[in-house]
CSV table of C-alpha atoms and ligand atoms in Angstrom, one decimal:
chain,number,residue,atom,x,y,z
A,1,MET,CA,124.6,128.2,126.3
A,2,ARG,CA,121.6,125.3,126.9
A,3,ALA,CA,119.3,124.3,129.5
A,4,THR,CA,116.3,122.9,130.4
A,5,ALA,CA,113.2,122.7,133.1
A,6,ILE,CA,110.3,122.3,134.0
A,7,ALA,CA,107.9,123.7,137.0
A,8,HIS,CA,104.7,123.2,138.3
A,9,PRO,CA,101.7,125.6,138.1
A,10,ASN,CA,100.5,126.5,141.6
A,11,VAL,CA,96.6,127.2,143.2
A,12,ALA,CA,96.5,130.0,145.6
A,13,LEU,CA,94.8,129.0,148.7
A,14,ALA,CA,95.1,132.2,149.8
A,15,LYS,CA,94.8,135.0,146.8
A,16,TYR,CA,97.1,137.2,145.2
A,17,TRP,CA,94.9,139.7,143.3
A,18,GLY,CA,96.0,143.5,143.1
A,19,LYS,CA,99.5,145.3,142.9
A,20,ARG,CA,101.5,147.3,145.0
A,21,ALA,CA,101.8,151.3,143.3
A,22,ILE,CA,105.8,150.3,143.2
A,23,PRO,CA,107.7,149.4,140.6
A,24,GLY,CA,108.4,145.5,140.4
A,25,ASN,CA,105.6,144.0,140.6
A,26,VAL,CA,105.4,143.5,143.8
A,27,PRO,CA,101.7,141.9,145.3
A,28,ALA,CA,98.7,144.3,147.4
A,29,THR,CA,97.8,141.5,149.1
A,30,PRO,CA,99.9,138.6,151.1
A,31,SER,CA,99.6,135.0,149.4
A,32,ILE,CA,100.0,131.0,150.0
A,33,SER,CA,99.6,128.6,147.1
A,34,VAL,CA,99.9,124.5,146.9
A,35,SER,CA,102.4,123.6,144.5
A,36,LEU,CA,99.7,121.2,141.3
A,37,GLY,CA,102.5,117.9,141.0
A,38,GLY,CA,99.7,116.9,138.5
A,39,LEU,CA,100.7,119.1,135.8
A,40,GLN,CA,103.9,120.6,134.2
A,41,THR,CA,105.6,122.6,132.1
A,42,ARG,CA,109.0,121.8,130.5
A,43,THR,CA,111.1,125.1,128.8
A,44,THR,CA,114.6,124.5,127.4
A,45,VAL,CA,116.7,127.8,126.6
A,46,GLU,CA,120.0,128.3,124.1
A,47,LEU,CA,122.2,130.8,123.6
A,48,ASP,CA,122.2,131.6,119.9
A,49,PRO,CA,124.7,133.9,119.0
A,50,SER,CA,122.8,134.0,115.2
A,51,LEU,CA,120.3,136.0,116.6
A,52,THR,CA,118.4,139.3,115.7
A,53,LYS,CA,115.8,138.8,118.4
A,54,ASP,CA,114.2,136.4,121.2
A,55,VAL,CA,112.6,133.3,119.5
A,56,LEU,CA,109.3,132.1,122.0
A,57,THR,CA,107.8,129.0,120.5
A,58,LEU,CA,104.6,128.2,123.0
A,59,ASN,CA,103.3,125.1,122.8
A,60,GLY,CA,105.1,124.4,119.3
A,61,ALA,CA,103.7,127.8,117.4
A,62,LEU,CA,105.6,131.1,117.5
A,63,ALA,CA,104.2,133.2,120.3
A,64,ASP,CA,105.2,136.8,121.4
A,65,SER,CA,108.6,136.8,123.6
A,66,THR,CA,107.7,140.5,124.7
A,67,ARG,CA,107.3,139.4,128.8
A,68,ALA,CA,110.1,136.7,128.4
A,69,SER,CA,112.9,138.6,127.1
A,70,ALA,CA,112.0,140.5,129.6
A,71,LEU,CA,113.3,138.5,132.4
A,72,LEU,CA,116.1,137.1,129.9
A,73,ASP,CA,117.6,140.6,129.7
A,74,GLU,CA,117.7,140.6,133.7
A,75,VAL,CA,119.3,137.7,133.7
A,76,ARG,CA,121.7,138.7,130.7
A,77,ALA,CA,122.8,141.9,132.3
A,78,LEU,CA,123.5,139.3,135.6
A,79,ALA,CA,125.7,137.5,133.5
A,80,GLY,CA,127.3,139.7,131.1
A,81,ILE,CA,125.7,138.0,127.8
A,82,THR,CA,124.6,140.2,124.5
A,83,ALA,CA,123.3,136.6,122.8
A,84,PHE,CA,119.8,136.1,122.6
A,85,ALA,CA,118.4,133.4,122.9
A,86,ARG,CA,116.1,130.5,121.7
A,87,ILE,CA,113.2,129.6,123.7
A,88,GLU,CA,111.0,126.4,123.3
A,89,SER,CA,108.1,125.9,126.3
A,90,HIS,CA,105.4,122.9,126.6
A,91,ASN,CA,102.6,122.1,128.6
A,92,ASP,CA,100.9,119.7,129.2
A,93,PHE,CA,97.7,121.4,130.1
A,94,PRO,CA,95.7,123.6,128.2
A,95,THR,CA,97.9,127.7,128.0
A,96,ALA,CA,96.3,131.0,129.6
A,97,SER,CA,93.1,129.3,130.3
A,98,GLY,CA,93.2,130.1,134.1
A,99,LEU,CA,95.1,127.0,134.8
A,100,ALA,CA,98.1,129.0,136.2
A,101,SER,CA,100.4,128.2,132.8
A,102,SER,CA,102.3,132.2,133.6
A,103,ALA,CA,103.0,130.5,137.1
A,104,SER,CA,104.9,128.1,135.9
A,105,GLY,CA,105.8,129.1,132.6
A,106,PHE,CA,107.8,131.7,134.3
A,107,ALA,CA,109.3,129.7,137.2
A,108,ALA,CA,110.4,127.2,134.6
A,109,LEU,CA,112.1,130.3,131.9
A,110,ALA,CA,113.6,131.4,135.4
A,111,ARG,CA,115.6,128.2,135.4
A,112,ALA,CA,116.3,127.4,132.8
A,113,ALA,CA,117.6,131.5,131.8
A,114,VAL,CA,119.6,131.4,134.8
A,115,THR,CA,120.9,127.1,134.2
A,116,ALA,CA,122.2,128.4,130.4
A,117,MET,CA,123.8,131.5,131.2
A,118,GLY,CA,125.8,129.6,134.0
A,119,VAL,CA,124.5,132.4,136.3
A,120,SER,CA,124.6,131.6,140.1
A,121,VAL,CA,121.4,132.8,142.6
A,122,ASP,CA,119.7,131.2,145.1
A,123,ASP,CA,116.7,130.2,145.4
A,124,ARG,CA,115.3,133.7,146.8
A,125,GLU,CA,116.9,135.6,144.0
A,126,LEU,CA,115.5,133.3,141.3
A,127,SER,CA,111.8,133.4,142.9
A,128,ARG,CA,112.6,137.4,142.8
A,129,ILE,CA,113.4,137.3,138.8
A,130,ALA,CA,110.2,135.3,138.5
A,131,ARG,CA,108.3,137.4,139.9
A,132,ARG,CA,109.3,141.0,138.0
A,133,ALA,CA,107.5,138.7,135.6
A,134,SER,CA,104.4,137.3,137.0
A,135,ALA,CA,104.0,137.2,140.2
A,136,SER,CA,102.4,133.8,141.1
A,137,ALA,CA,105.1,132.4,139.1
A,138,ALA,CA,107.5,133.3,142.2
A,139,ARG,CA,105.8,131.1,143.7
A,140,SER,CA,106.9,128.1,141.9
A,141,VAL,CA,110.4,127.8,142.1
A,142,PHE,CA,110.0,126.7,145.4
A,143,GLY,CA,107.7,123.4,145.5
A,144,GLY,CA,105.1,122.2,148.4
A,145,PHE,CA,103.0,125.1,150.4
A,146,VAL,CA,104.8,128.7,149.8
A,147,ALA,CA,104.2,132.2,151.1
A,148,LEU,CA,104.1,135.7,148.3
A,149,GLY,CA,104.3,138.7,150.8
A,150,THR,CA,104.4,142.4,149.8
A,151,GLU,CA,107.4,143.8,150.7
A,152,ASP,CA,109.9,146.1,148.9
A,153,ASN,CA,111.5,143.3,146.8
A,154,ALA,CA,109.7,140.7,148.1
A,155,ALA,CA,110.6,136.7,147.5
A,156,ALA,CA,108.3,133.7,147.9
A,157,GLU,CA,109.6,130.9,150.3
A,158,PRO,CA,108.3,127.9,151.4
A,159,VAL,CA,105.7,127.5,154.6
A,160,GLU,CA,105.3,124.0,157.3
A,161,SER,CA,102.4,121.9,157.2
A,162,ALA,CA,101.6,119.4,158.6
A,163,ALA,CA,98.6,118.9,156.3
A,164,HIS,CA,98.4,116.5,153.5
A,165,VAL,CA,96.4,118.4,150.5
A,166,THR,CA,95.6,117.0,146.6
A,167,VAL,CA,93.7,119.2,144.8
A,168,VAL,CA,91.1,118.3,141.2
A,169,VAL,CA,91.6,120.4,139.2
A,170,ALA,CA,88.1,119.9,137.2
A,171,ALA,CA,88.6,122.1,133.7
A,172,VAL,CA,85.4,123.9,133.0
A,173,THR,CA,86.8,124.9,128.7
A,174,LEU,CA,89.7,124.8,127.6
A,175,GLY,CA,89.7,127.6,125.3
A,176,PRO,CA,91.6,131.1,126.5
A,177,LYS,CA,90.4,132.9,129.4
A,178,LEU,CA,88.9,136.6,128.7
A,179,GLN,CA,91.3,138.8,130.4
A,180,SER,CA,94.9,138.5,131.7
A,181,SER,CA,95.2,138.8,135.2
A,182,THR,CA,97.3,142.4,135.0
A,183,SER,CA,94.9,143.8,133.6
A,184,GLY,CA,91.7,142.8,135.1
A,185,MET,CA,93.6,143.8,138.6
A,186,GLU,CA,94.2,147.4,137.1
A,187,HIS,CA,90.5,146.9,136.4
A,188,CYS,CA,89.6,145.8,139.6
A,189,ARG,CA,91.6,148.6,141.8
A,190,ALA,CA,90.1,151.0,139.4
A,191,THR,CA,86.7,150.5,139.7
A,192,SER,CA,85.9,148.6,142.9
A,193,PRO,CA,84.6,150.0,145.4
A,194,TYR,CA,85.2,146.1,146.8
A,195,TYR,CA,89.3,146.9,146.6
A,196,ASP,CA,90.3,148.5,149.6
A,197,ALA,CA,88.0,145.7,151.6
A,198,TRP,CA,89.7,142.5,150.2
A,199,VAL,CA,93.6,144.1,150.6
A,200,ALA,CA,93.0,145.4,153.8
A,201,ASP,CA,90.7,141.6,155.0
A,202,ALA,CA,93.8,139.6,152.5
A,203,PRO,CA,96.8,139.5,155.7
A,204,ARG,CA,94.2,138.5,158.2
A,205,VAL,CA,92.5,135.2,155.8
A,206,ALA,CA,96.7,134.2,154.9
A,207,ALA,CA,97.3,134.2,158.6
A,208,GLU,CA,94.6,131.8,159.2
A,209,ILE,CA,95.5,129.5,156.0
A,210,ARG,CA,99.2,129.7,157.8
A,211,ALA,CA,98.3,128.7,160.9
A,212,ALA,CA,96.3,126.0,159.5
A,213,LEU,CA,99.1,124.5,157.4
A,214,ALA,CA,101.7,124.0,160.3
A,215,ALA,CA,97.7,122.1,162.9
A,216,GLY,CA,97.5,119.8,159.6
A,217,ASP,CA,94.0,121.5,160.2
A,218,LEU,CA,92.3,120.4,156.3
A,219,GLU,CA,89.2,121.7,157.2
A,220,ARG,CA,90.3,125.3,158.7
A,221,VAL,CA,92.3,125.4,155.1
A,222,GLY,CA,89.6,124.8,152.8
A,223,VAL,CA,86.9,126.8,154.8
A,224,ALA,CA,89.5,129.9,154.3
A,225,ALA,CA,91.0,129.1,151.0
A,226,GLU,CA,86.7,129.3,150.0
A,227,ALA,CA,86.2,132.4,152.0
A,228,SER,CA,89.7,134.1,149.7
A,229,ALA,CA,88.9,133.6,146.6
A,230,LEU,CA,84.9,134.3,146.8
A,231,ARG,CA,85.6,137.4,148.1
A,232,MET,CA,88.8,137.7,145.7
A,233,HIS,CA,85.6,137.1,142.7
A,234,ALA,CA,83.0,139.6,145.2
A,235,CYS,CA,86.3,142.4,144.3
A,236,MET,CA,86.0,141.0,140.5
A,237,MET,CA,82.6,141.0,140.5
A,238,ALA,CA,81.9,144.8,141.4
A,239,SER,CA,84.1,146.6,139.1
A,240,ALA,CA,82.0,148.3,136.3
A,241,PRO,CA,82.2,146.6,134.1
A,242,ALA,CA,81.8,143.4,135.9
A,243,LEU,CA,84.9,140.9,135.3
A,244,LEU,CA,82.8,137.9,135.9
A,245,TYR,CA,85.0,134.8,135.2
A,246,PHE,CA,82.1,132.3,135.7
A,247,GLN,CA,80.2,130.2,134.0
A,248,PRO,CA,77.7,128.1,134.3
A,249,ALA,CA,79.4,125.1,135.1
A,250,THR,CA,81.9,127.0,137.4
A,251,LEU,CA,78.8,127.1,139.9
A,252,ASP,CA,77.2,123.8,138.6
A,253,LEU,CA,81.4,122.5,140.6
A,254,LEU,CA,80.4,125.6,143.7
A,255,ALA,CA,77.3,122.8,144.0
A,256,ARG,CA,79.3,119.7,143.9
A,257,VAL,CA,81.8,120.2,146.3
A,258,ARG,CA,79.0,121.3,148.6
A,259,ALA,CA,76.7,117.7,148.3
A,260,LEU,CA,80.4,116.4,148.6
A,261,ARG,CA,80.3,118.1,152.2
A,262,ALA,CA,76.6,117.3,152.9
A,263,GLU,CA,78.0,113.7,152.2
A,264,GLY,CA,80.7,113.7,154.6
A,265,VAL,CA,83.7,114.8,151.8
A,266,ALA,CA,85.9,117.7,153.4
A,267,ALA,CA,86.3,118.8,150.2
A,268,TRP,CA,86.4,122.9,149.2
A,269,ALA,CA,86.5,125.5,146.4
A,270,THR,CA,89.0,128.0,145.0
A,271,ILE,CA,89.1,129.6,141.7
A,272,ASP,CA,91.5,131.8,140.2
A,273,ALA,CA,91.4,134.5,136.7
A,274,GLY,CA,89.2,131.8,135.0
A,275,PRO,CA,85.7,129.9,135.0
A,276,HIS,CA,88.2,126.6,136.6
A,277,VAL,CA,87.0,124.9,140.0
A,278,LYS,CA,90.6,123.6,142.3
A,279,VAL,CA,89.3,121.6,145.0
A,280,LEU,CA,90.9,120.4,148.2
A,281,CYS,CA,90.8,117.1,149.3
A,282,ALA,CA,92.5,115.4,151.1
A,283,PRO,CA,94.1,112.4,149.1
A,284,ARG,CA,92.4,109.0,150.1
A,285,ASP,CA,89.3,111.4,148.8
A,286,ALA,CA,91.0,112.7,145.3
A,287,THR,CA,89.2,109.6,143.4
A,288,ARG,CA,85.6,110.0,144.8
A,289,VAL,CA,86.0,114.2,144.3
A,290,ALA,CA,87.4,113.7,140.8
A,291,GLU,CA,84.1,111.1,140.2
A,292,LYS,CA,81.5,113.8,141.6
A,293,LEU,CA,83.2,116.7,140.1
A,294,ALA,CA,83.3,114.9,136.1
A,295,PRO,CA,80.0,115.8,135.0
A,296,SER,CA,80.3,119.4,134.6
A,297,ALA,CA,84.0,119.6,134.2
A,298,VAL,CA,86.0,118.5,130.9
A,299,ARG,CA,89.0,117.0,132.1
A,300,THR,CA,89.6,116.6,135.7
A,301,ILE,CA,93.2,116.4,137.0
A,302,ILE,CA,94.3,115.5,139.9
A,303,ALA,CA,97.5,117.0,140.9
A,304,HIS,CA,99.3,115.5,144.4
A,305,VAL,CA,101.7,118.0,145.5
A,306,GLY,CA,104.6,119.1,143.5
A,307,GLY,CA,108.3,119.0,143.4
A,308,PRO,CA,110.5,123.4,142.8
A,309,ALA,CA,111.0,124.0,139.5
A,310,ARG,CA,114.7,122.2,138.5
A,311,VAL,CA,117.0,121.7,135.6
A,312,VAL,CA,116.3,118.1,134.0
A,313,GLU,CA,119.0,118.7,130.9
B,1,PMV,O1,100.9,136.1,138.9
B,1,PMV,P1,99.5,136.3,137.7
B,1,PMV,O2,99.4,137.2,137.1
B,1,PMV,O3,99.4,134.7,136.9
B,1,PMV,O4,98.2,136.1,138.8
B,1,PMV,C1,97.4,134.9,139.2
B,1,PMV,C2,96.0,135.8,140.3
B,1,PMV,C3,95.7,134.6,141.2
B,1,PMV,O5,95.8,133.3,139.7
B,1,PMV,C4,94.6,135.3,140.1
B,1,PMV,C5,96.1,134.4,142.6
B,1,PMV,C6,97.1,133.8,142.8
B,1,PMV,O6,97.6,134.4,143.5
B,1,PMV,O7,97.6,133.0,141.8
């Protein structure tokens, strides 16, 4: 009746941005991510028959449980349980700031919920449950490099990689982001003249990243990942009104990444729906990259490749 799970956020090398026009929160673009082992969410689910609704505490403060309850409703239906739950979730990194807390949050919640309710599902089914809450969470069910497609009822799956990648996260602000991903994507689809081009181009970029990972070619991975992120942001910026997540420090960090490359360090940037910059590099260069980024960041975190969502208690 009680379980605790941890999950890591992930960063997409090939970005998901946009949803298909079918129910179930299915991406319009295929994505490939890497698990961020340096950051984690820890979530406890405890069923309590005396509760009249689910109660969510996020980093010690009561929070809106609507999305968490929708996930729990699915698991309750599978388990044949009606009791509500107390959910306690804690991130060891800034929440809802574009550092992917929804990915690790819903993956940890899904893992803890099926365990607390005694439901046995395989990882792909767990990934589908997480996807319906947040598509990037489908990827955080698995560790390492992970792909999520665009097919009906898509589940994420691990991807082979011969490339060794470390991600240096450069946080630009610790405050909340401007707009949720879901509303940002819908705004982009409805108003950006570049949206159709973005969706049409994304499968080619994802295929390139998959091939580059298999070949162990970090430079090819980095070049394509940076292109995926900047094309996604170009699509966002062309929305009306513009969806502009960049801050001055975001551009400073992009310049620092270019300077690193000019110095001969293999480093490429990616940016999600927030101002933070995440830099892909070889594990041996991570400290040097973090030092270079530090003057333009409020915090840098070195994330080596992380493992899957797992039960710890
Ligand atoms: O799944 P969501 O709602 O957290 O959206 C994720 C969107 C991006 O982070 C911008 C890209 C991605 O593939 O993770």
